[in-house]
XYZ file of C-alpha atoms in Angstrom:
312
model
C 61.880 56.644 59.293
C 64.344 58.971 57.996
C 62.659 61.843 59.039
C 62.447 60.565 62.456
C 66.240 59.587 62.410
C 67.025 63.002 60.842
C 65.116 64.582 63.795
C 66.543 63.369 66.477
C 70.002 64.870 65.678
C 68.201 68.146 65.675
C 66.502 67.395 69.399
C 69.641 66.512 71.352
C 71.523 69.665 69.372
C 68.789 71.707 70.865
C 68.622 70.507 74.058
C 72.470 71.094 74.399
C 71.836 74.596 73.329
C 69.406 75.084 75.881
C 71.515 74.817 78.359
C 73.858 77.742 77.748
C 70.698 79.922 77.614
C 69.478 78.372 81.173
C 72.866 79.457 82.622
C 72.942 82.908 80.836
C 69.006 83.555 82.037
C 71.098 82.612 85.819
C 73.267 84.873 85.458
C 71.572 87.717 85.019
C 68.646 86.855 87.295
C 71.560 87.116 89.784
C 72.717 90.418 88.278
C 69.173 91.608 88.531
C 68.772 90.390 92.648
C 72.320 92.109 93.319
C 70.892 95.320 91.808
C 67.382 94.856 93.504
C 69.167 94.720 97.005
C 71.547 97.534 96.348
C 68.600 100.042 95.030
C 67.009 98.909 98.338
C 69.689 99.239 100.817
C 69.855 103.045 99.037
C 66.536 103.358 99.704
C 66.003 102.254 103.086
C 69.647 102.990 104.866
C 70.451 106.242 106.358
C 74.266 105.567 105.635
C 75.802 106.661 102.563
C 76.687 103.854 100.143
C 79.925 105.734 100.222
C 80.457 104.521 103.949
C 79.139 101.362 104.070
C 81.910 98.693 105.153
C 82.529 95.691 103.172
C 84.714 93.320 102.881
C 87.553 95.265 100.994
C 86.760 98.629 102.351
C 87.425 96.897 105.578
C 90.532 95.282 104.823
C 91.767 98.711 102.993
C 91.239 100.487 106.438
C 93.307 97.544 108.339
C 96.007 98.354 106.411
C 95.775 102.089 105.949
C 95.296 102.626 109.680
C 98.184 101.193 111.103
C 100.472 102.351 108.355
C 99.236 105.944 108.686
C 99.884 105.862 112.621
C 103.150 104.611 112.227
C 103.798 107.456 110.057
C 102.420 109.919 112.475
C 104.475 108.257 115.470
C 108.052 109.747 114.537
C 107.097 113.189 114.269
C 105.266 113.010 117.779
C 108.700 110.981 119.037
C 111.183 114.090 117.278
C 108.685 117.007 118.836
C 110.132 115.393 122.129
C 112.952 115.083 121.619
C 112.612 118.575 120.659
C 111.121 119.756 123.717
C 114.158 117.979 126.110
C 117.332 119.276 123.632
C 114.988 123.196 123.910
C 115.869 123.255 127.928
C 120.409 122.943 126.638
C 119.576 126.467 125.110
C 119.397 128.132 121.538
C 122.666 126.956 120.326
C 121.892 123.718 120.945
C 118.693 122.996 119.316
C 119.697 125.966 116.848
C 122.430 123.205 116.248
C 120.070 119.765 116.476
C 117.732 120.918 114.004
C 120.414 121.594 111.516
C 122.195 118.480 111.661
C 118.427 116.589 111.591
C 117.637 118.198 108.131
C 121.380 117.014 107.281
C 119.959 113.374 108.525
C 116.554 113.154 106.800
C 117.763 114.696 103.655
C 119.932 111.695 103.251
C 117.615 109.000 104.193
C 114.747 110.520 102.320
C 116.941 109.689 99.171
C 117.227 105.931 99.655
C 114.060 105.856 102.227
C 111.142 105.962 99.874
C 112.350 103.728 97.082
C 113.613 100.830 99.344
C 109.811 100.764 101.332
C 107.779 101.134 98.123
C 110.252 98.738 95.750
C 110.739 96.238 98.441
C 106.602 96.407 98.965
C 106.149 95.586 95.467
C 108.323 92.544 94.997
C 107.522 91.179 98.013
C 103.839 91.213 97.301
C 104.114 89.728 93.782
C 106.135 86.800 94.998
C 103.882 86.634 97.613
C 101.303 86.451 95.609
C 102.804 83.713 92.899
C 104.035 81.701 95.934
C 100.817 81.582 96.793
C 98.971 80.495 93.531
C 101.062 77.780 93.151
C 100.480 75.999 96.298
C 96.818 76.677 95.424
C 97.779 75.134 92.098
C 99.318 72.154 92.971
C 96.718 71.157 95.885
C 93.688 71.774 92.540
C 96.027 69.215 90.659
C 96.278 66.732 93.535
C 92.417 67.068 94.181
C 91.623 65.900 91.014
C 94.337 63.289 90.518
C 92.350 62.116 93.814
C 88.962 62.200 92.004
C 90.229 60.580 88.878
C 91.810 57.601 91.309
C 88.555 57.252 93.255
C 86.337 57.544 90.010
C 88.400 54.487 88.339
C 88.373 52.365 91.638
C 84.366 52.515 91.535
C 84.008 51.841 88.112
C 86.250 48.837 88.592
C 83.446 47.620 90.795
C 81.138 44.785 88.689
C 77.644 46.245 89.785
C 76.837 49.468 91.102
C 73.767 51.178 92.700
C 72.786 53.781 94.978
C 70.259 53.876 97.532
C 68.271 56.548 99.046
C 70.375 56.046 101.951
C 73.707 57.415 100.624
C 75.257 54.148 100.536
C 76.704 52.372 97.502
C 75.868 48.935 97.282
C 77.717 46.433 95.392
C 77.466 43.239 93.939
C 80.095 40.634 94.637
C 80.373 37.583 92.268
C 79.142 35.430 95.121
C 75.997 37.648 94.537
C 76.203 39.397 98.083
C 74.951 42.547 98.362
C 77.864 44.353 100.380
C 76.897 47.820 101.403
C 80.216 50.259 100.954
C 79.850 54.017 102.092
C 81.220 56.382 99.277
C 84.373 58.385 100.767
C 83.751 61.699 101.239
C 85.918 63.884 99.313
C 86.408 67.892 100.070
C 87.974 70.182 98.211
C 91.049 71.453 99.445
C 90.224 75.420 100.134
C 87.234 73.896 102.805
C 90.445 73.252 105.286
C 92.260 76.464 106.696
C 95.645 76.406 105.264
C 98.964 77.179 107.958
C 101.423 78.583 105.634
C 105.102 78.082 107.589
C 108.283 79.606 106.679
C 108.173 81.443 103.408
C 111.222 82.244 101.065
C 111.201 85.355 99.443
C 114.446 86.256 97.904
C 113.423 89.993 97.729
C 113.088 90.177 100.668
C 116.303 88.916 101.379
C 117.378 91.450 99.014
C 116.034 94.392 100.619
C 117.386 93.479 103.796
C 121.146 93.553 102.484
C 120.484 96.571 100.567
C 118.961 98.608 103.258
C 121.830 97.196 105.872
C 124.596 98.153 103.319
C 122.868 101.781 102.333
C 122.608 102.482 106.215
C 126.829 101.431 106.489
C 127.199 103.865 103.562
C 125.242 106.946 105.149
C 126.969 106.379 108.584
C 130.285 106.087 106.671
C 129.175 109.900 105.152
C 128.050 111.246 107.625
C 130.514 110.862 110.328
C 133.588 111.595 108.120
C 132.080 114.372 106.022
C 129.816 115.808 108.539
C 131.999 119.302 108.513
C 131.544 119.372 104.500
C 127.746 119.227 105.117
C 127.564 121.236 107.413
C 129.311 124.085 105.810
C 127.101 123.467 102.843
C 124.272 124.030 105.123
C 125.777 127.249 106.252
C 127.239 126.601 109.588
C 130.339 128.229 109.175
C 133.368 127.054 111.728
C 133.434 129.874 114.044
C 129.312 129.427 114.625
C 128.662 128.488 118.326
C 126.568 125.886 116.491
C 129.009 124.364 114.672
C 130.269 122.130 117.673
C 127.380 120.296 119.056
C 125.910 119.998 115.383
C 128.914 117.783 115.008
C 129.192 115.756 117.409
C 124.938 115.664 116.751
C 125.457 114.382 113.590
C 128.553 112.283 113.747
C 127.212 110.039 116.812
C 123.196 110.096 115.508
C 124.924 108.531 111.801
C 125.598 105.491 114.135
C 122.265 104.691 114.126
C 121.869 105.140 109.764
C 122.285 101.175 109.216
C 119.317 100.331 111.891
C 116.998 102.929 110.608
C 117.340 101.653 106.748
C 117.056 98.192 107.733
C 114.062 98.423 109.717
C 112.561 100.999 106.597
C 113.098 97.581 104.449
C 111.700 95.492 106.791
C 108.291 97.852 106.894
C 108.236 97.590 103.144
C 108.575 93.243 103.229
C 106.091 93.336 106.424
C 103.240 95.362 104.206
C 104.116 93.417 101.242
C 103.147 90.472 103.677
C 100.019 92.873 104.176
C 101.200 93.234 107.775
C 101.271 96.755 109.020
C 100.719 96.290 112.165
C 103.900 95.011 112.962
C 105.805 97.602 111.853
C 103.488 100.122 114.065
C 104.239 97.908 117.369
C 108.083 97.859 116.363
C 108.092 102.008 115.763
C 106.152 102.533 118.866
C 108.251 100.939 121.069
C 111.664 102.629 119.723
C 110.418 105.950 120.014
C 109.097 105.537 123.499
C 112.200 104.111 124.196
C 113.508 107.549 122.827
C 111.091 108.997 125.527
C 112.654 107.511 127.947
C 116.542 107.685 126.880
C 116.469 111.035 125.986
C 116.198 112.710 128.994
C 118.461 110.047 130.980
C 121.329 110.967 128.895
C 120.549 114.315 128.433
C 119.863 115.520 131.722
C 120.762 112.709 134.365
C 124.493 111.746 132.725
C 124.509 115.465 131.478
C 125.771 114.481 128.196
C 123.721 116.957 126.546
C 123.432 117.007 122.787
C 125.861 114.178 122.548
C 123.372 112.241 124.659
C 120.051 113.111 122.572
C 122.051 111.215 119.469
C 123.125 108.385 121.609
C 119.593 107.751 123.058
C 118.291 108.223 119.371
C 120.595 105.821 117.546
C 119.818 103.402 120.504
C 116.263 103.422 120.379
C 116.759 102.744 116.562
C-alpha cells in the first residue's frame, strides 16, 4: 500500500512534466512548418525573398515614401523659383542664390536636430501612452473575469449542456436554463484613440516658433554682416537685392521652423503623409505667387521673398 501511495506522487509529477515537453515539441513543430513554407516559397517563387512585401516591409515603404517625396518637393519648388528670378537678370539671381545659402545655412543648424529630436520623443511617449491604455483595459478584463467567475460559483448547482447553456439548480429544485455571458477580450474591438497629450510635442512647437523669431531677428538686422562674410562687398551690384532678398525672405524663418517641428511630431505619430500634403501645397502656392509678384506687381526680387515667406 505504500508503494502504491508512494507512486502516485511520482505519476501526477510526471504528468505535469509532460506537459512542458508537449508545448516545447509545439513549438518547434511550428518552427519547423514556418521553415518548410519559406524553403518552398524560395523554391517555387520567381520573386526574390529580398522583394517580397510583408507586413513591415510594407509599412516601412508607407512611411519612407511620403517622407522621401516631401524631401524631393522643395528642391523642385526652389528650381522654380529659380527659373522666374533667372528672367530679372544676372545680378539678380547672382544675388538670390547668395542670400539662399545665407538662409539654409542657418536653418540647417537648428533644422535637423528639431525633426529628428522631436521624432524621437514623440514616438516614445507615443508609444508608453499607448501601452498603458493597453494596460489598464488587460487589468479591467480580468477584474471582469474574476467578477463573473465568483458570481457563477456563487450559484448552488452547476452544469453544462451540449447546448452552451448553463443550467442551474434553484432551491425550489427548478432547473432554470441561464446563457453564460459572452466575454471578449478587449483588443477584438477597434480602438478610436481621441485627443492625445504629448508634452514634447508641445515642446517642439515652442522651440521651433521661438528658433524661427531668433533667425528672422538675425537675419534682417545682420543681413549686411553676412553678407560681407559671404563676400558681397558694398559696392557689388549684388549687394542690394541680396538684401532686401534676405531681409524680407527672414520673415518667413518662424513658419518654416515650426512647420519642420511639426513634420518631426507628425512622423513620430507615424504620419508622413501629412506633412507631404502640407509641403505640396506651399510650394505650389510658391508656383503660383512667384511670378504674380515678380512679374505682374513688378516687385522683382523683393517679390520672390514675399511670395516665398507667404507660401511658408
Amino acid at each position: 500500500m505504500a508503494q502504491n501511495g508512494d507512486a502516485q506522487p511520482n505519476e501526477n509529477q510526471n504528468g505535469g512534466d509532460s506537459q512542458p515537453n508537449e508545448n516545447q515539441k509545439a513549438a518547434s513543430l511550428e518552427q519547423e512548418t514556418e521553415v518548410d513554407e519559406l524553403l518552398r516559397y524560395r523554391r517555387t517563387s520567381k520573386t526574390p525573398l529580398v522583394c517580397k512585401l510583408d507586413s513591415v516591409r510594407k509599412e516601412i515603404l508607407g512611411l519612407a515614401v511620403p517622407a522621401v517625396l516631401a524631401l524631393a518637393a522643395d528642391p523642385v519648388a526652389s528650381l522654380v523659383d529659380t527659373m522666374f528670378i533667372g528672367r530679372l537678370g544676372a545680378n539678380d539671381i547672382g544675388a538670390v542664390g547668395v542670400a539662399i545659402a545665407i538662409f539654409n545655412q542657418l536653418s540647417r543648424i537648428t533644422m535637423y536636430p528639431i525633426v529628428s529630436i522631436t521624432t524621437s520623443y514623440v514616438s516614445e511617449e507615443d508609444t508608453m501612452e499607448r501601452l498603458g491604455i493597453e494596460a489598464k483595459e488587460a487589468e479591467a478584463f480580468k477584474l471582469q473575469n474574476l467578477e463573473e467567475g465568483a458570481a457563477r460559483n456563487a450559484e448552488t448547482k452547476v452544469a453544462t449542456p451540449e447546448n452552451g447553456e448553463t443550467k442551474v439548480a434553484t432551491p425550489n429544485s427548478i432547473a432554470v436554463s441561464i446563457k453564460s455571458p459572452s466575454v471578449t477580450s478587449p483588443k477584438a474591438a477597434p480602438r478610436k484613440r481621441g485627443k492625445r497629450n504629448v508634452p514634447s510635442a508641445t515642446t517642439a512647437l515652442t522651440m521651433g516658433t521661438l528658433l524661427g523669431v531668433a533667425q528672422a531677428l538675425l537675419l534682417m538686422f545682420r543681413s549686411k554682416v553676412l553678407l560681407r562674410i559671404m563676400g558681397v562687398k558694398t559696392d557689388s551690384p549684388m549687394y542690394v537685392p541680396a538684401t532686401q532678398y534676405l531681409t524680407l525672405r527672414a520673415l518667413g524663418a518662424p513658419a518654416v521652423l515650426l512647420s519642420l517641428a511639426m513634420q518631426g511630431v507628425f512622423r513620430g505619430f507615424k504620419d508622413t503623409r501629412t506633412p507631404l500634403y502640407a509641403t505640396a501645397i506651399g510650394d505650389g502656392m510658391n508656383v503660383v505667387l512667384d511670378p504674380t509678384f515678380i512679374f505682374v506687381l513688378h516687385m522683382g526680387v523683393r517679390g520672390a521673398a514675399i511670395a516665398h515667406a507667404l507660401s511658408r
